[in-house]
XYZ file of C-alpha atoms in Angstrom:
556
model
C -55.711 -149.037 8.688
C -58.048 -146.122 9.363
C -59.607 -144.062 12.123
C -60.158 -147.185 14.232
C -56.381 -147.700 14.212
C -55.605 -144.066 14.972
C -52.564 -143.828 17.190
C -52.869 -142.488 20.713
C -51.654 -139.070 19.608
C -53.497 -135.760 19.797
C -54.309 -134.688 16.227
C -54.072 -131.427 14.350
C -57.653 -130.562 13.403
C -58.707 -128.383 10.475
C -62.274 -127.047 10.686
C -64.178 -125.444 7.814
C -67.504 -123.654 7.501
C -69.347 -126.947 7.066
C -69.067 -127.524 10.821
C -70.596 -124.163 11.758
C -73.317 -124.728 9.162
C -73.977 -128.189 10.655
C -74.778 -126.883 14.139
C -75.765 -123.209 13.806
C -79.030 -121.810 12.535
C -79.096 -119.303 9.680
C -75.433 -119.959 8.912
C -74.699 -119.289 5.222
C -72.389 -120.950 2.765
C -69.908 -118.673 1.022
C -72.194 -118.188 -1.978
C -75.228 -117.634 0.259
C -73.320 -114.965 2.188
C -72.391 -113.181 -1.035
C -75.999 -113.341 -2.229
C -77.138 -111.861 1.086
C -74.797 -108.879 0.695
C -75.412 -108.496 -3.034
C -78.987 -107.589 -2.140
C -77.679 -104.719 0.015
C -75.811 -102.952 -2.786
C -77.223 -100.861 -5.621
C -76.517 -103.247 -8.476
C -78.868 -103.901 -11.391
C -77.249 -107.194 -12.423
C -78.171 -110.147 -10.197
C -75.362 -112.070 -8.515
C -75.783 -115.278 -10.483
C -75.394 -113.477 -13.780
C -72.244 -111.911 -12.372
C -70.914 -115.315 -11.252
C -71.773 -116.836 -14.632
C -69.879 -114.110 -16.477
C -66.889 -114.655 -14.227
C -66.960 -118.406 -14.919
C -66.912 -117.749 -18.637
C -63.680 -115.793 -18.224
C -62.055 -118.834 -16.630
C -63.570 -121.596 -18.780
C -60.240 -123.429 -18.956
C -60.231 -124.061 -15.221
C -61.956 -126.808 -13.271
C -65.434 -126.127 -11.947
C -64.227 -125.770 -8.357
C -61.529 -123.294 -9.442
C -64.069 -121.334 -11.476
C -66.435 -121.064 -8.511
C -63.629 -120.116 -6.154
C -62.391 -117.288 -8.389
C -65.924 -116.116 -9.162
C -66.775 -115.860 -5.472
C -63.644 -113.841 -4.792
C -64.515 -111.525 -7.698
C -68.066 -111.118 -6.351
C -66.792 -110.348 -2.838
C -64.368 -107.764 -4.246
C -67.175 -106.145 -6.261
C -69.566 -106.141 -3.292
C -66.993 -104.605 -0.954
C -66.253 -101.776 -3.381
C -69.913 -100.827 -3.795
C -70.856 -101.513 -0.170
C -68.090 -99.332 1.247
C -68.844 -96.568 -1.245
C -72.564 -96.633 -0.376
C -71.733 -96.430 3.310
C -69.588 -93.318 2.957
C -72.206 -91.755 0.651
C -74.801 -92.268 3.352
C -76.886 -94.680 1.267
C -76.681 -97.506 3.823
C -75.919 -97.835 7.523
C -73.786 -100.371 9.358
C -74.664 -101.186 12.939
C -72.088 -99.885 15.415
C -69.942 -98.142 12.789
C -69.671 -94.423 12.042
C -67.970 -92.767 9.098
C -65.471 -91.218 11.500
C -64.517 -94.564 13.013
C -64.360 -96.289 9.633
C -62.090 -93.612 8.198
C -59.814 -93.096 11.199
C -59.337 -96.852 11.742
C -59.267 -97.704 8.038
C -62.020 -100.263 8.608
C -63.964 -101.615 5.657
C -67.705 -101.183 6.391
C -68.283 -104.402 4.417
C -65.936 -106.397 6.651
C -67.315 -104.717 9.782
C -70.810 -105.779 8.741
C -69.668 -109.347 8.061
C -67.988 -109.414 11.452
C -71.228 -108.304 13.130
C -73.174 -110.860 11.053
C -71.125 -113.785 12.369
C -71.041 -112.649 15.979
C -74.632 -113.756 16.449
C -74.459 -117.523 16.980
C -77.531 -119.620 17.684
C -77.717 -123.398 17.752
C -80.224 -125.118 15.492
C -83.368 -126.130 17.339
C -83.007 -129.759 16.260
C -79.277 -129.980 16.947
C -78.021 -133.389 18.092
C -76.923 -132.500 21.626
C -74.990 -135.744 22.112
C -73.020 -135.223 18.907
C -72.393 -131.594 19.847
C -71.015 -132.617 23.250
C -68.724 -135.161 21.586
C -67.610 -132.449 19.152
C -66.589 -130.272 22.105
C -64.758 -133.169 23.752
C -62.970 -133.854 20.464
C -61.803 -130.234 20.264
C -60.271 -130.538 23.736
C -58.112 -133.399 22.436
C -56.736 -131.453 19.462
C -53.055 -130.562 19.602
C -53.887 -127.500 17.556
C -56.923 -126.340 15.580
C -56.633 -124.497 12.273
C -59.735 -122.923 10.760
C -60.741 -120.665 7.889
C -63.957 -119.716 9.751
C -64.482 -116.154 10.951
C -67.013 -116.993 13.686
C -66.186 -117.919 17.288
C -68.123 -121.210 17.421
C -64.929 -123.248 17.861
C -63.635 -121.141 20.745
C -67.013 -121.159 22.492
C -67.353 -124.918 22.038
C -63.851 -125.491 23.383
C -64.544 -123.428 26.484
C -67.625 -125.546 27.277
C -65.428 -128.524 28.212
C -62.042 -126.999 29.039
C -61.442 -125.049 32.235
C -58.969 -122.765 30.514
C -59.177 -120.917 27.219
C -56.878 -122.016 24.384
C -54.518 -119.536 22.780
C -56.102 -117.982 19.691
C -54.021 -116.547 16.857
C -55.720 -114.494 14.142
C -54.535 -114.135 10.570
C -50.851 -114.300 9.761
C -49.706 -112.748 13.008
C -49.950 -116.001 14.947
C -47.736 -117.783 12.470
C -44.781 -115.624 13.495
C -45.355 -116.034 17.228
C -43.591 -118.719 19.198
C -46.388 -120.606 20.913
C -46.267 -123.717 23.040
C -47.535 -125.877 20.175
C -50.386 -127.138 22.360
C -54.074 -126.157 22.580
C -53.738 -123.388 19.995
C -56.374 -122.166 17.548
C -55.219 -120.530 14.324
C -57.918 -118.508 12.561
C -55.987 -118.092 9.340
C -58.758 -116.277 7.421
C -59.473 -113.801 10.187
C -61.860 -113.391 13.095
C -65.063 -111.513 13.893
C -63.121 -109.853 16.706
C -60.968 -108.016 14.144
C -62.920 -106.993 11.005
C -59.783 -105.950 9.143
C -58.361 -109.450 9.553
C -61.132 -111.014 7.456
C -59.935 -112.513 4.186
C -62.622 -112.302 1.504
C -61.596 -110.155 -1.465
C -59.031 -110.599 -4.246
C -56.320 -108.571 -2.515
C -56.822 -110.513 0.745
C -56.426 -113.876 -0.945
C -53.425 -112.740 -2.949
C -51.664 -111.678 0.237
C -52.655 -114.910 1.964
C -51.375 -117.039 -0.913
C -48.011 -115.274 -0.779
C -47.672 -116.261 2.877
C -49.510 -119.611 2.887
C -46.219 -121.482 3.109
C -46.030 -120.150 6.666
C -49.005 -122.323 7.563
C -47.119 -125.361 6.374
C -43.948 -124.331 8.178
C -45.836 -123.727 11.409
C -47.365 -127.170 11.618
C -44.908 -129.259 9.573
C -42.934 -130.542 12.536
C -46.148 -131.505 14.313
C -47.655 -132.984 11.165
C -44.813 -135.445 10.798
C -45.565 -136.930 14.205
C -49.285 -136.276 14.646
C -52.368 -137.135 12.597
C -54.248 -134.427 10.695
C -58.044 -134.459 10.399
C -60.195 -132.169 8.224
C -63.822 -131.407 9.130
C -66.310 -129.176 7.337
C -64.498 -128.927 4.014
C -65.479 -130.175 0.587
C -62.819 -132.051 -1.338
C -63.313 -129.520 -4.137
C -62.671 -126.591 -1.776
C -59.574 -124.808 -3.005
C -58.689 -123.807 0.548
C -58.228 -127.417 1.589
C -56.591 -128.387 -1.693
C -53.986 -125.639 -1.373
C -53.255 -126.653 2.191
C -52.940 -130.317 1.263
C -50.753 -129.421 -1.699
C -48.423 -127.494 0.589
C -48.301 -130.450 2.953
C -47.568 -132.951 0.221
C -44.502 -131.062 -1.005
C -43.002 -131.377 2.463
C -43.979 -134.970 3.276
C -41.432 -137.745 2.898
C -42.334 -140.413 0.332
C -43.437 -143.492 2.221
C -45.843 -146.404 2.147
C -49.303 -145.308 0.932
C -51.122 -146.732 3.939
C -48.752 -145.050 6.355
C -49.330 -141.642 4.747
C -53.074 -142.209 4.462
C -53.243 -143.085 8.133
C -51.901 -139.686 9.148
C -54.261 -137.520 7.044
C -58.054 -137.900 7.267
C -60.741 -135.947 5.434
C -64.277 -136.251 6.839
C -66.912 -135.600 4.174
C -70.660 -135.289 4.778
C -72.973 -137.626 2.878
C -76.726 -137.268 3.447
C -77.539 -140.865 2.447
C -74.695 -142.564 4.294
C -76.109 -145.175 6.698
C -72.760 -145.594 8.388
C -69.290 -144.147 8.066
C -67.110 -145.576 5.309
C -63.377 -145.218 4.811
C -61.278 -145.443 1.677
C -57.729 -144.549 0.776
C -57.671 -141.858 -1.912
C -54.653 -141.165 -4.093
C -54.803 -137.647 -5.487
C -52.298 -137.324 -8.319
C -52.557 -133.527 -8.451
C -51.836 -133.207 -4.740
C -49.310 -136.056 -4.920
C -50.885 -137.216 -1.682
C -52.615 -140.245 -0.218
C -55.230 -139.721 2.479
C -58.129 -141.522 4.123
C -61.547 -140.253 3.046
C -64.236 -140.804 5.674
C -67.763 -140.422 4.321
C -70.474 -140.120 6.961
C -73.790 -138.539 7.885
C -73.425 -138.996 11.644
C -70.215 -137.585 13.112
C -70.699 -138.723 16.724
C -68.681 -141.993 16.340
C -65.836 -140.068 14.680
C -65.755 -137.430 17.432
C -65.958 -140.125 20.099
C -62.961 -142.002 18.686
C -60.824 -138.848 18.719
C -62.053 -137.865 22.199
C -60.826 -141.237 23.492
C -57.209 -140.306 22.756
C -55.348 -139.853 26.024
C -51.669 -138.974 26.285
C -51.858 -138.523 30.050
C -52.371 -134.772 30.090
C -54.789 -132.922 27.837
C -53.402 -130.415 25.307
C -54.650 -127.515 27.451
C -52.795 -128.943 30.471
C -49.664 -129.471 28.394
C -49.897 -125.863 27.242
C -50.175 -124.706 30.832
C -47.144 -126.718 31.966
C -45.112 -125.725 28.938
C -45.788 -122.019 29.412
C -45.049 -122.107 33.154
C -41.785 -124.016 32.796
C -40.696 -121.899 29.820
C -41.312 -118.686 31.757
C -39.435 -120.072 34.732
C -36.421 -121.014 32.624
C -36.374 -117.624 30.886
C -36.865 -115.763 34.167
C -34.154 -117.644 36.041
C -31.851 -118.010 33.050
C -31.779 -114.291 32.305
C -30.597 -113.708 35.875
C -27.969 -116.457 35.654
C -29.753 -118.314 38.451
C -30.563 -121.527 36.633
C -27.731 -123.598 38.129
C -30.006 -126.345 39.476
C -33.682 -125.536 39.366
C -35.812 -128.595 40.104
C -39.390 -127.946 39.060
C -42.537 -129.542 40.469
C -46.010 -129.345 38.958
C -47.287 -127.004 41.636
C -50.389 -124.926 41.369
C -49.445 -123.465 38.003
C -51.625 -120.392 38.363
C -49.758 -119.628 41.590
C -46.402 -120.452 39.986
C -47.068 -118.003 37.158
C -47.824 -115.275 39.696
C -44.724 -116.142 41.714
C -42.495 -116.035 38.644
C -43.934 -112.635 37.786
C -43.214 -111.475 41.357
C -39.640 -112.778 41.166
C -40.316 -115.237 44.014
C -38.173 -118.371 44.516
C -39.651 -121.441 42.786
C -39.073 -125.154 43.368
C -40.278 -127.734 40.848
C -40.202 -131.546 41.040
C -41.273 -134.477 38.897
C -42.785 -137.568 40.433
C -45.829 -139.771 40.971
C -49.045 -137.765 40.884
C -49.918 -138.913 44.396
C -46.736 -137.400 45.773
C -46.716 -134.037 44.049
C -49.074 -131.127 43.962
C -51.274 -131.431 40.880
C -53.745 -128.570 40.790
C -57.233 -130.002 41.362
C -60.255 -128.636 39.579
C -63.626 -128.395 41.349
C -64.889 -131.494 39.565
C -61.700 -133.539 40.006
C -61.534 -132.591 43.686
C -65.150 -133.502 44.384
C -64.883 -136.755 42.437
C -61.725 -137.744 44.305
C -63.192 -136.830 47.705
C -66.758 -138.117 47.437
C -65.797 -141.421 45.785
C -63.159 -141.745 48.537
C -60.299 -142.491 46.168
C -58.070 -139.848 47.778
C -55.503 -139.834 45.002
C -55.087 -136.144 45.764
C -52.874 -135.890 48.822
C -54.570 -134.297 51.883
C -52.156 -131.349 51.944
C -52.844 -130.576 48.296
C -56.578 -130.973 48.820
C -56.527 -128.636 51.821
C -54.601 -126.027 49.874
C -57.248 -126.216 47.157
C -59.985 -125.653 49.759
C -58.109 -122.781 51.400
C -57.836 -120.965 48.093
C -61.535 -121.146 47.259
C -63.714 -118.086 47.543
C -65.531 -117.713 50.846
C -68.836 -118.512 49.215
C -67.634 -121.788 47.726
C -68.841 -124.788 49.735
C -66.724 -127.939 49.387
C -66.475 -131.005 51.652
C -63.067 -131.405 53.309
C -63.566 -132.644 56.896
C -61.873 -135.993 56.386
C -58.660 -134.304 55.286
C -59.009 -131.657 57.984
C -59.219 -134.186 60.841
C -56.424 -136.395 59.499
C -53.929 -133.625 58.845
C -51.282 -132.740 61.424
C -51.309 -128.960 61.374
C -48.676 -128.848 64.135
C -46.070 -130.671 62.059
C -43.352 -128.101 61.161
C -42.653 -129.997 57.918
C -46.059 -129.301 56.416
C -46.005 -126.731 53.616
C -49.357 -125.058 54.142
C -49.029 -121.316 54.510
C -50.199 -119.718 57.755
C -52.975 -117.854 55.964
C -54.132 -121.140 54.416
C -54.372 -122.800 57.822
C -56.300 -119.814 59.170
C -58.734 -119.974 56.269
C -59.305 -123.689 56.786
C -60.047 -123.204 60.480
C -62.386 -120.325 59.734
C -64.175 -122.367 57.121
C -64.502 -125.327 59.491
C -66.121 -123.192 62.222
C -68.319 -121.175 59.863
C -72.074 -121.613 59.593
C -71.483 -123.343 56.259
C -70.365 -126.406 58.195
C -73.254 -126.484 60.620
C -75.725 -129.155 59.483
C -78.748 -127.566 61.122
C -77.886 -124.233 59.530
C -77.613 -125.871 56.110
C -81.019 -127.464 56.542
C -82.499 -124.095 57.581
C -81.472 -122.656 54.205
C -84.400 -124.648 52.767
C -87.182 -122.085 53.223
C -89.988 -122.905 50.794
C -92.877 -125.005 52.234
C -93.287 -127.470 49.308
C -89.727 -128.671 49.817
C -90.044 -129.011 53.613
C -92.261 -132.074 53.822
C -90.965 -134.929 56.003
C -89.833 -138.233 54.464
C -87.202 -140.918 55.025
C -87.281 -142.165 51.440
C -85.204 -140.378 48.780
C -87.115 -142.064 45.978
C -90.311 -140.402 47.186
C -88.699 -137.005 46.514
C -87.251 -138.032 43.167
C -90.749 -139.046 41.972
C -92.101 -135.555 42.606
C -93.027 -133.456 39.571
C -90.636 -130.732 40.711
C -87.725 -129.068 39.050
C -84.228 -130.204 40.003
C -83.594 -127.354 42.444
C -86.688 -128.190 44.497
C -85.827 -131.890 44.607
C -82.282 -131.155 45.796
C -83.518 -128.773 48.493
C -85.989 -131.364 49.723
C -83.265 -134.024 49.887
C -81.096 -131.592 51.854
C -83.982 -130.830 54.207
C -84.545 -134.546 54.920
C -80.904 -135.702 54.917
C -80.993 -136.611 58.631
C -83.982 -138.857 58.059
C -82.451 -141.074 55.393
C -80.742 -144.390 55.896
C -77.043 -143.524 55.575
C -76.396 -146.187 52.973
C -79.227 -144.856 50.775
C -78.028 -141.288 51.243
C -74.429 -142.223 50.416
C -75.509 -144.167 47.346
C -77.493 -141.175 46.097
C -74.682 -138.682 46.686
C -71.950 -140.855 45.127
C -73.817 -142.416 42.220
C -76.395 -139.775 41.286
C -75.698 -136.325 42.753
C -71.954 -136.290 42.021
C -72.179 -137.366 38.325
C -75.036 -134.915 37.747
C -73.063 -132.070 39.322
C -69.998 -132.864 37.204
C -72.140 -132.889 34.076
C -73.848 -129.527 34.641
C -70.607 -127.951 35.897
C -68.814 -128.846 32.672
C -71.674 -127.425 30.607
C -70.871 -123.991 32.127
C -74.487 -122.883 31.890
C -75.361 -119.882 34.062
C -78.940 -121.145 34.241
C -77.805 -124.053 36.432
C -76.105 -121.861 39.048
C -78.872 -122.516 41.609
C -78.677 -126.285 41.138
C -74.886 -126.253 41.475
C -75.162 -124.254 44.698
C -77.640 -126.705 46.249
C -75.522 -129.669 45.114
C -72.547 -128.200 47.013
C -74.700 -127.741 50.127
C -75.737 -131.365 49.805
C -72.115 -132.494 49.527
C -71.207 -130.527 52.658
C -74.143 -132.073 54.525
C -72.939 -135.501 53.395
C -69.450 -134.560 54.598
C -70.673 -133.537 58.041
C -72.782 -136.665 58.449
C -69.901 -138.925 57.462
C -66.867 -137.241 58.961
C -67.883 -134.862 61.743
C -69.154 -137.461 64.197
C -65.771 -137.669 65.908
C -62.785 -135.313 65.996
C -60.105 -137.898 65.294
C -60.981 -139.893 62.221
C -59.519 -143.256 61.169
C -56.820 -143.462 58.495
C -57.299 -144.717 54.941
C -58.919 -146.774 53.542
C -62.364 -145.627 54.586
C -63.936 -149.006 53.919
C -62.216 -150.177 57.112
C -63.948 -147.649 59.350
C -65.581 -148.714 62.570
C -69.204 -149.366 61.516
C -70.439 -147.816 64.759
C -68.863 -144.508 63.762
C -69.930 -144.466 60.143
C -72.250 -146.625 58.066
C -70.702 -145.648 54.729
C -70.417 -148.766 52.574
C -69.455 -147.239 49.244
């Protein structure tokens, strides 16, 4: 038993400061942060003498408990002197005035810490593959619980998900009734709310009084879903308290069964490969699997492979939409027989808000309207799978911004707009017709958008362009400029097997620097669409591999 035998269930993921420190430059440990701020206060004693004296007061405790209490004492001492120095005008805090601090009851110390952790910068030697797998792993977490103040987790999540997860800060989120899916709980506070930061003795005392709420919030999920800890030391009292709370609620069962639901990933510099062992902690009264590793990529990859059909963010979206529908209709006594379908959930949410009638159904994904994303639509269309029904695809196109170029001619020519049973709105049909007749769908006009001389040389060989020492944007423009010259099979192979995967990759990275490349890719896809599907007004039915070869040479 172990991570390799992890069930196909989205896990609850705990993330500590070790993860931020792993990927971010100039990211301090707790003690390093305290040392940094100790140097800002007017204190003759150095911090390590202070910590030593604190340890001596608690010499009956374990080393980890001594360090934990000493750090809290240091933070409490720093905050007192830091805040006092601020109001005495001895030090300044960026973005904070005495008036604002007093009127809002904001601690200058916590404000400064908040500002300190807002500045996130990746390490120059960061393992980009591991980082991408980390992001993909986050997207498969049922919920994420962290003691980190910084927003690295949220930003990483948003790199791969097309919707932001719900974020709860401090204790307030533990009282809210969430969907239970794709939620991030920042239990020690967030940089977005300085007063929420837990760092001094009073903060921790208040948190300890309410820590059972953390257990209560995730207990029902914990029983059925695995729990994985990243970025924590086994001596960290934060993790030990959390595990202790869990253990008091867990049913007594076979050691291996319990160990296979709780995993602790621990960094080891000299580890050549990941190792797993079952650890029985008598103090915690808990058995768990300890994974010791230097490289985390295989661990992230295994978790990212979990697939329950819909991702947690999609489950959250469905749950929220259906819940709002039930509450909306139920409060009006109109929930006699409401049959829900996974329609465009963004539209459904707006319609519920506007008190519009809603119909929902459950069925095969080829027969219901599943909201496409730009990447899922393009992948479905260009690879000619057509799992998205034409009507749903056309609705997606109709609702795009005017500047968004997407191929859709195959669906357009095969769809019976005159059929009274079709569900496209009149404005959607009008938009589709306008888009079809616009200059965006004129091949010569698309080619004319290539204006720079280096990209306008004539060739009938795509590989000749790809060998050029040009940046990606220039290569794509040159391919667009010469698209009429290429053998159709070569052009199709390039679009399907190279251009499409590359577009999907850079789109998911959500990097504003690639906006130009994404724009040219979409032009290229439209040109491909025109060359394949606009040669005749009435196109053949599916599958496309059975087309008349005289009408289209596509052999994909």
